[in-house]
Amino acid sequence: MNITRALGMSAIGIAAITMAGCDDSDHDGGDGSSNASNSNAATSLVSEMTTADKIAMLHGTTDPEGLAGAGYLPGVPRLGIPELRLTDGPLGVRTSEPATAMPAPIGLASTFDPQLAADYGQVIGSEGKAHGQDVLLAPMTNIVRTPLAGRNFETLGEDPYLASRLVSSDVQGIQQQGLMATVKHYVANNQEQDRQSVNVNVSQRALREIYLPAFKAAVDADVASIMCAYNRINGEYNCEHAATLNTILRDEWGYEGFVVSDWFATHSTEASIQAGLDLEMPNGTYYGEPLADAVANGTVDESLLDRSVERILRQMSRFNMLDGDQDDDAEIDTEAHAEVAREAAVAGSVLLRNENNTLPWQADDIGTVAVIGPTAERLLFGGGGSSAVEPLETVSPLEALRNALGDDADIRYAPGISLDGEPVPASALRAGDSEDSNGLQAMSEGGTQRIDSTIDFVGDNALAAGSNWTWTGQLVAPEAGDYRLLIQTEGGSGTVTLDGEQVARTGGLFSNRLLESADGLTVASYEVSFEAGSAHTLEITGEAGASMGVNSGDPDTELQIRFAWVSPEIRQQAFSEAEELAGQADHVVVFGFNEGTEGQDRDTLDLPLFQNELLDAVTAAADNPVVVLNTDGPISMPWLDQTSAVLETWYPGQEGGRAIADMLLGNATPGGRLPVTFPTSLDNSPTASERNYPGVDGQVHYDEDTLVGYRWYDYYDVQPLFAFGSGLTYGEVEYTNAQLSTTDGGYSVQVTVRNSGDHTAVAVPQVYIGSASGTPVVMAPKQLAGFAHVSLEPGESQDLDIPLTDQVLRYWSEDEGGWVPDSGEHEVYLGQSVSQVNSVGQLTVD
Ligand code: BGC
């Protein structure tokens, strides 16, 4: 059941949605005011502005009130131009206040449900307004190109048509609430490694067919702003790329909003403003004084300032910011928003395997349940980096299962993986040269010196506010093996330097682990192998009040700091407990996770922290083991054959715990289908060579061209672990009466879906169109052209009519510099994934 329909739109104060392409072209969203009146308002204001006023409108600065989540413009009070506050996105509103933490967009993409994307956008849009923000830095619609990219969880998957449909609804949902949306990161920003500088060598055809369509869809949905990306494409930085910013975006697509740089992604003054970058963020390195100088000395014409300022003011007018008529008291119904979050978590969870209908568990016959894995106990609700949201509330899956089952089951928990480890004992630390000088030499900034046997200053033992400590000595490994060193802090930051190299630090935007310690400390860690008895120089530092991520530190806070480790012995003990528990229980569910983050790609498909070993041992020990995954994207599953069920829940948002319990117990049906292909190995994926990813000498080559994601597996006939579009359901869905029809100007596929099972089912029929034969360029064998998402009660059937896009019936010709029809006969397939399809007919393109 769709939540806006379930609750009634008015219950959460959400205005009705205007669907893409259906709005009056003279109206420009936001408030329904017309393009013409917004333009007039903007032009007349510009005529009253001094050059200095204009320059101040074109670059960010610090928010004097500290309210802006990410960026701030002061406005021009003299002319009634208010301040503008920008915040992240895309998993919820990121300010210093908590907000509804929504499931990661990769989960939203898994729903194949544009209506849900609109609801999702509305939640974030209304909360952004309520938190005093004007611009949301979302949605993010870069195509998943490599399974390793750190921000895959923020994206809408690997298919341009799926991403286009969802981004369009998401933008409209956000903007209906009076908040400007910012689609990002324009364009071909598909990896974190070297993201600030890497040069993407990509063909025009791949840009047009794969990387640009979702941005075009956002423009068609009237998105207020677009963020240009860090990387370069074909030699030029995105934020000074005239061909994409001026020619494609403005001249071809008719975009009227403004272009904002990604944070610190501007590299020039003249070239950028000429190419069409309107707003530099977060400061005025290029658009502050240098821009003023360039205007003064004539290298930048003042008309370019007018152009950019007008673009920003036009949107401010459109969103009622210039008439003092903004509804700043937008009320939010957090319960209704939590419902949308929970609905999206369920609808976006993908049931990858379900042998003998292992799931859902039969509630009347639960017995003992073994719950294993750290993310069962600590909800991994979102990924890392600028999208991280402080959730309003979280309930872990373990707690949710306990709440749901009460006394009906005996639920036992074993982490299986020690996340927090134990304080490194004095016996492994040496303060001096002598073998019995256990501990570390401590020195405070104020000159106090002492020996500390362990570094465990937590709770009542916290160190004084304002203090700054350094501990030095040696770490001596008691046994050979793999160790994990952890620095855990609160109220400041801490570092670990081993053998002269800083290996862990809390406080960096991307260096913290996503999961806090059990006692709520921020964690950074480092994995290392030691020889038995080997000694390593060690330095630990702790600085009270030091900056933690985006928030500046509080000088009045005490410093809690712990230096801990997971030794081979500690790891083994956690393993054995879990294995033993798994062997005794009637039901076993084991959670696997990785901590995906902006700023860092993964270097492997394998789950980290020896989880594959744990999953292997536990699934071998248990009867009917169920695996629940919290990952940012594709992973390897060497233990797959030993499992009875696998449920991929991505990062499921703040309601993820309840959603997971509901799905295990059959109170909800997972509705997702994979929006990304899961490869069997990196070698069997489209970006296997270093040249293709992460690139060599700063150059990455998109040699796979348009064969991105499933297009590549299909073309080369490579078997993936799980194909794009795949996912199972509870219940039993039958597809009958499928047929292809012509409509007024297009095509559609009709099909009857019926649930013949005894449990609620979710069907996601997908239509793929094959290429014509003899096309003179490489064509993907099949491309997604239509889909539906429908929930069916037992016995229910529905007749569906799935309209098809004609986007896949043409290709971009490099020779002609334009779209060319893919003439000839095309096979049309109805599928339950890209690899499970049946022909429903043919269509012919002249
Ligand atoms: C990210 C953007 C984000 C911006 C502001 C950058 O590092 O790439 O996605 O919107 O920071 O936080």
PDB file of N, CA and C in Angstrom, residues 591-643:
ATOM      1  N   PHE A 591      23.643 -11.478   9.693  1.00  0.00           N
ATOM      2  CA  PHE A 591      23.729 -10.202   8.991  1.00  0.00           C
ATOM      3  C   PHE A 591      25.146  -9.981   8.461  1.00  0.00           C
ATOM      4  N   GLY A 592      25.247  -9.525   7.209  1.00  0.00           N
ATOM      5  CA  GLY A 592      26.544  -9.170   6.627  1.00  0.00           C
ATOM      6  C   GLY A 592      26.500  -7.716   6.175  1.00  0.00           C
ATOM      7  N   PHE A 593      27.613  -7.021   6.264  1.00  0.00           N
ATOM      8  CA  PHE A 593      27.595  -5.595   5.922  1.00  0.00           C
ATOM      9  C   PHE A 593      28.941  -5.114   5.393  1.00  0.00           C
ATOM     10  N   ASN A 594      28.889  -3.977   4.702  1.00  0.00           N
ATOM     11  CA  ASN A 594      30.100  -3.191   4.474  1.00  0.00           C
ATOM     12  C   ASN A 594      29.735  -1.729   4.686  1.00  0.00           C
ATOM     13  N   GLU A 595      30.753  -0.931   5.029  1.00  0.00           N
ATOM     14  CA  GLU A 595      30.490   0.464   5.359  1.00  0.00           C
ATOM     15  C   GLU A 595      30.879   1.349   4.183  1.00  0.00           C
ATOM     16  N   GLY A 596      29.973   1.483   3.232  1.00  0.00           N
ATOM     17  CA  GLY A 596      30.245   2.269   2.023  1.00  0.00           C
ATOM     18  C   GLY A 596      30.248   3.754   2.329  1.00  0.00           C
ATOM     19  N   THR A 597      31.169   4.448   1.723  1.00  0.00           N
ATOM     20  CA  THR A 597      31.241   5.884   1.992  1.00  0.00           C
ATOM     21  C   THR A 597      31.717   6.689   0.799  1.00  0.00           C
ATOM     22  N   GLU A 598      31.229   7.908   0.738  1.00  0.00           N
ATOM     23  CA  GLU A 598      31.806   8.901  -0.154  1.00  0.00           C
ATOM     24  C   GLU A 598      33.298   9.019   0.174  1.00  0.00           C
ATOM     25  N   GLY A 599      34.082   9.377  -0.819  1.00  0.00           N
ATOM     26  CA  GLY A 599      35.498   9.635  -0.562  1.00  0.00           C
ATOM     27  C   GLY A 599      36.387   8.419  -0.707  1.00  0.00           C
ATOM     28  N   GLN A 600      35.787   7.223  -0.790  1.00  0.00           N
ATOM     29  CA  GLN A 600      36.595   6.006  -0.854  1.00  0.00           C
ATOM     30  C   GLN A 600      35.865   4.936  -1.640  1.00  0.00           C
ATOM     31  N   ASP A 601      36.539   4.349  -2.594  1.00  0.00           N
ATOM     32  CA  ASP A 601      35.971   3.162  -3.237  1.00  0.00           C
ATOM     33  C   ASP A 601      36.392   1.938  -2.440  1.00  0.00           C
ATOM     34  N   ARG A 602      35.713   0.846  -2.685  1.00  0.00           N
ATOM     35  CA  ARG A 602      36.170  -0.421  -2.099  1.00  0.00           C
ATOM     36  C   ARG A 602      37.282  -0.972  -2.968  1.00  0.00           C
ATOM     37  N   ASP A 603      38.090  -1.912  -2.448  1.00  0.00           N
ATOM     38  CA  ASP A 603      39.071  -2.528  -3.335  1.00  0.00           C
ATOM     39  C   ASP A 603      38.768  -4.003  -3.569  1.00  0.00           C
ATOM     40  N   THR A 604      37.627  -4.441  -3.097  1.00  0.00           N
ATOM     41  CA  THR A 604      37.262  -5.840  -3.257  1.00  0.00           C
ATOM     42  C   THR A 604      35.739  -5.980  -3.227  1.00  0.00           C
ATOM     43  N   LEU A 605      35.252  -7.064  -3.817  1.00  0.00           N
ATOM     44  CA  LEU A 605      33.825  -7.365  -3.710  1.00  0.00           C
ATOM     45  C   LEU A 605      33.514  -8.108  -2.416  1.00  0.00           C
ATOM     46  N   ASP A 606      34.569  -8.565  -1.732  1.00  0.00           N
ATOM     47  CA  ASP A 606      34.355  -9.377  -0.527  1.00  0.00           C
ATOM     48  C   ASP A 606      33.905  -8.523   0.647  1.00  0.00           C
ATOM     49  N   LEU A 607      33.072  -9.088   1.471  1.00  0.00           N
ATOM     50  CA  LEU A 607      32.697  -8.393   2.696  1.00  0.00           C
ATOM     51  C   LEU A 607      33.937  -8.231   3.574  1.00  0.00           C
ATOM     52  N   PRO A 608      34.054  -7.111   4.285  1.00  0.00           N
ATOM     53  CA  PRO A 608      35.246  -6.883   5.101  1.00  0.00           C
ATOM     54  C   PRO A 608      35.189  -7.632   6.446  1.00  0.00           C
ATOM     55  N   LEU A 609      36.264  -7.532   7.205  1.00  0.00           N
ATOM     56  CA  LEU A 609      36.332  -8.006   8.600  1.00  0.00           C
ATOM     57  C   LEU A 609      36.107  -9.508   8.731  1.00  0.00           C
ATOM     58  N   PHE A 610      36.583 -10.263   7.782  1.00  0.00           N
ATOM     59  CA  PHE A 610      36.499 -11.726   7.844  1.00  0.00           C
ATOM     60  C   PHE A 610      35.049 -12.212   7.872  1.00  0.00           C
ATOM     61  N   GLN A 611      34.153 -11.399   7.324  1.00  0.00           N
ATOM     62  CA  GLN A 611      32.744 -11.826   7.362  1.00  0.00           C
ATOM     63  C   GLN A 611      32.473 -13.007   6.447  1.00  0.00           C
ATOM     64  N   ASN A 612      33.206 -13.116   5.334  1.00  0.00           N
ATOM     65  CA  ASN A 612      32.953 -14.293   4.494  1.00  0.00           C
ATOM     66  C   ASN A 612      33.280 -15.567   5.255  1.00  0.00           C
ATOM     67  N   GLU A 613      34.332 -15.525   6.064  1.00  0.00           N
ATOM     68  CA  GLU A 613      34.674 -16.706   6.879  1.00  0.00           C
ATOM     69  C   GLU A 613      33.562 -16.978   7.894  1.00  0.00           C
ATOM     70  N   LEU A 614      33.071 -15.898   8.492  1.00  0.00           N
ATOM     71  CA  LEU A 614      31.993 -16.073   9.481  1.00  0.00           C
ATOM     72  C   LEU A 614      30.739 -16.630   8.801  1.00  0.00           C
ATOM     73  N   LEU A 615      30.370 -16.021   7.672  1.00  0.00           N
ATOM     74  CA  LEU A 615      29.151 -16.480   6.994  1.00  0.00           C
ATOM     75  C   LEU A 615      29.293 -17.920   6.526  1.00  0.00           C
ATOM     76  N   ASP A 616      30.486 -18.249   6.108  1.00  0.00           N
ATOM     77  CA  ASP A 616      30.740 -19.614   5.682  1.00  0.00           C
ATOM     78  C   ASP A 616      30.535 -20.581   6.854  1.00  0.00           C
ATOM     79  N   ALA A 617      31.141 -20.249   7.986  1.00  0.00           N
ATOM     80  CA  ALA A 617      31.051 -21.144   9.143  1.00  0.00           C
ATOM     81  C   ALA A 617      29.616 -21.240   9.650  1.00  0.00           C
ATOM     82  N   VAL A 618      28.947 -20.106   9.743  1.00  0.00           N
ATOM     83  CA  VAL A 618      27.601 -20.098  10.315  1.00  0.00           C
ATOM     84  C   VAL A 618      26.596 -20.774   9.384  1.00  0.00           C
ATOM     85  N   THR A 619      26.700 -20.489   8.090  1.00  0.00           N
ATOM     86  CA  THR A 619      25.728 -21.105   7.177  1.00  0.00           C
ATOM     87  C   THR A 619      25.971 -22.612   7.073  1.00  0.00           C
ATOM     88  N   ALA A 620      27.212 -23.034   7.306  1.00  0.00           N
ATOM     89  CA  ALA A 620      27.476 -24.478   7.305  1.00  0.00           C
ATOM     90  C   ALA A 620      26.930 -25.128   8.570  1.00  0.00           C
ATOM     91  N   ALA A 621      26.968 -24.397   9.682  1.00  0.00           N
ATOM     92  CA  ALA A 621      26.551 -24.986  10.965  1.00  0.00           C
ATOM     93  C   ALA A 621      25.034 -25.009  11.129  1.00  0.00           C
ATOM     94  N   ALA A 622      24.326 -24.124  10.395  1.00  0.00           N
ATOM     95  CA  ALA A 622      22.891 -23.939  10.672  1.00  0.00           C
ATOM     96  C   ALA A 622      22.011 -24.719   9.714  1.00  0.00           C
ATOM     97  N   ASP A 623      20.788 -25.012  10.181  1.00  0.00           N
ATOM     98  CA  ASP A 623      19.756 -25.508   9.274  1.00  0.00           C
ATOM     99  C   ASP A 623      19.036 -24.287   8.712  1.00  0.00           C
ATOM    100  N   ASN A 624      18.782 -24.251   7.448  1.00  0.00           N
ATOM    101  CA  ASN A 624      18.013 -23.166   6.818  1.00  0.00           C
ATOM    102  C   ASN A 624      18.487 -21.754   7.152  1.00  0.00           C
ATOM    103  N   PRO A 625      19.777 -21.480   7.024  1.00  0.00           N
ATOM    104  CA  PRO A 625      20.254 -20.143   7.393  1.00  0.00           C
ATOM    105  C   PRO A 625      19.773 -19.052   6.440  1.00  0.00           C
ATOM    106  N   VAL A 626      19.412 -17.937   7.051  1.00  0.00           N
ATOM    107  CA  VAL A 626      18.978 -16.763   6.292  1.00  0.00           C
ATOM    108  C   VAL A 626      20.065 -15.701   6.431  1.00  0.00           C
ATOM    109  N   VAL A 627      20.448 -15.094   5.313  1.00  0.00           N
ATOM    110  CA  VAL A 627      21.438 -14.017   5.347  1.00  0.00           C
ATOM    111  C   VAL A 627      20.737 -12.705   5.008  1.00  0.00           C
ATOM    112  N   VAL A 628      20.923 -11.715   5.867  1.00  0.00           N
ATOM    113  CA  VAL A 628      20.405 -10.370   5.589  1.00  0.00           C
ATOM    114  C   VAL A 628      21.612  -9.473   5.325  1.00  0.00           C
ATOM    115  N   LEU A 629      21.575  -8.762   4.217  1.00  0.00           N
ATOM    116  CA  LEU A 629      22.728  -7.946   3.831  1.00  0.00           C
ATOM    117  C   LEU A 629      22.447  -6.454   3.974  1.00  0.00           C
ATOM    118  N   ASN A 630      23.449  -5.753   4.468  1.00  0.00           N
ATOM    119  CA  ASN A 630      23.453  -4.285   4.464  1.00  0.00           C
ATOM    120  C   ASN A 630      24.691  -3.859   3.704  1.00  0.00           C
ATOM    121  N   THR A 631      24.554  -3.711   2.403  1.00  0.00           N
ATOM    122  CA  THR A 631      25.731  -3.333   1.612  1.00  0.00           C
ATOM    123  C   THR A 631      25.404  -2.132   0.733  1.00  0.00           C
ATOM    124  N   ASP A 632      26.482  -1.483   0.270  1.00  0.00           N
ATOM    125  CA  ASP A 632      26.300  -0.288  -0.558  1.00  0.00           C
ATOM    126  C   ASP A 632      26.108  -0.631  -2.026  1.00  0.00           C
ATOM    127  N   GLY A 633      26.297  -1.902  -2.362  1.00  0.00           N
ATOM    128  CA  GLY A 633      26.203  -2.315  -3.759  1.00  0.00           C
ATOM    129  C   GLY A 633      26.550  -3.784  -3.848  1.00  0.00           C
ATOM    130  N   PRO A 634      26.975  -4.228  -5.043  1.00  0.00           N
ATOM    131  CA  PRO A 634      27.255  -5.645  -5.243  1.00  0.00           C
ATOM    132  C   PRO A 634      28.397  -6.160  -4.361  1.00  0.00           C
ATOM    133  N   ILE A 635      28.257  -7.385  -3.919  1.00  0.00           N
ATOM    134  CA  ILE A 635      29.317  -8.062  -3.160  1.00  0.00           C
ATOM    135  C   ILE A 635      29.452  -9.490  -3.694  1.00  0.00           C
ATOM    136  N   SER A 636      30.526 -10.152  -3.291  1.00  0.00           N
ATOM    137  CA  SER A 636      30.657 -11.571  -3.629  1.00  0.00           C
ATOM    138  C   SER A 636      29.953 -12.390  -2.543  1.00  0.00           C
ATOM    139  N   MET A 637      29.549 -13.604  -2.880  1.00  0.00           N
ATOM    140  CA  MET A 637      28.847 -14.456  -1.901  1.00  0.00           C
ATOM    141  C   MET A 637      29.362 -15.884  -1.993  1.00  0.00           C
ATOM    142  N   PRO A 638      30.595 -16.126  -1.571  1.00  0.00           N
ATOM    143  CA  PRO A 638      31.137 -17.482  -1.698  1.00  0.00           C
ATOM    144  C   PRO A 638      30.378 -18.524  -0.889  1.00  0.00           C
ATOM    145  N   TRP A 639      29.567 -18.095   0.056  1.00  0.00           N
ATOM    146  CA  TRP A 639      28.801 -18.986   0.927  1.00  0.00           C
ATOM    147  C   TRP A 639      27.372 -19.192   0.429  1.00  0.00           C
ATOM    148  N   LEU A 640      27.058 -18.633  -0.737  1.00  0.00           N
ATOM    149  CA  LEU A 640      25.664 -18.580  -1.214  1.00  0.00           C
ATOM    150  C   LEU A 640      24.973 -19.947  -1.213  1.00  0.00           C
ATOM    151  N   ASP A 641      25.673 -20.960  -1.719  1.00  0.00           N
ATOM    152  CA  ASP A 641      25.030 -22.276  -1.852  1.00  0.00           C
ATOM    153  C   ASP A 641      24.646 -22.888  -0.514  1.00  0.00           C
ATOM    154  N   GLN A 642      25.270 -22.423   0.549  1.00  0.00           N
ATOM    155  CA  GLN A 642      24.948 -22.984   1.872  1.00  0.00           C
ATOM    156  C   GLN A 642      23.758 -22.286   2.521  1.00  0.00           C
ATOM    157  N   THR A 643      23.256 -21.238   1.881  1.00  0.00           N
ATOM    158  CA  THR A 643      22.172 -20.485   2.508  1.00  0.00           C
ATOM    159  C   THR A 643      20.821 -20.996   2.038  1.00  0.00           C
TER     160      THR A 643
END
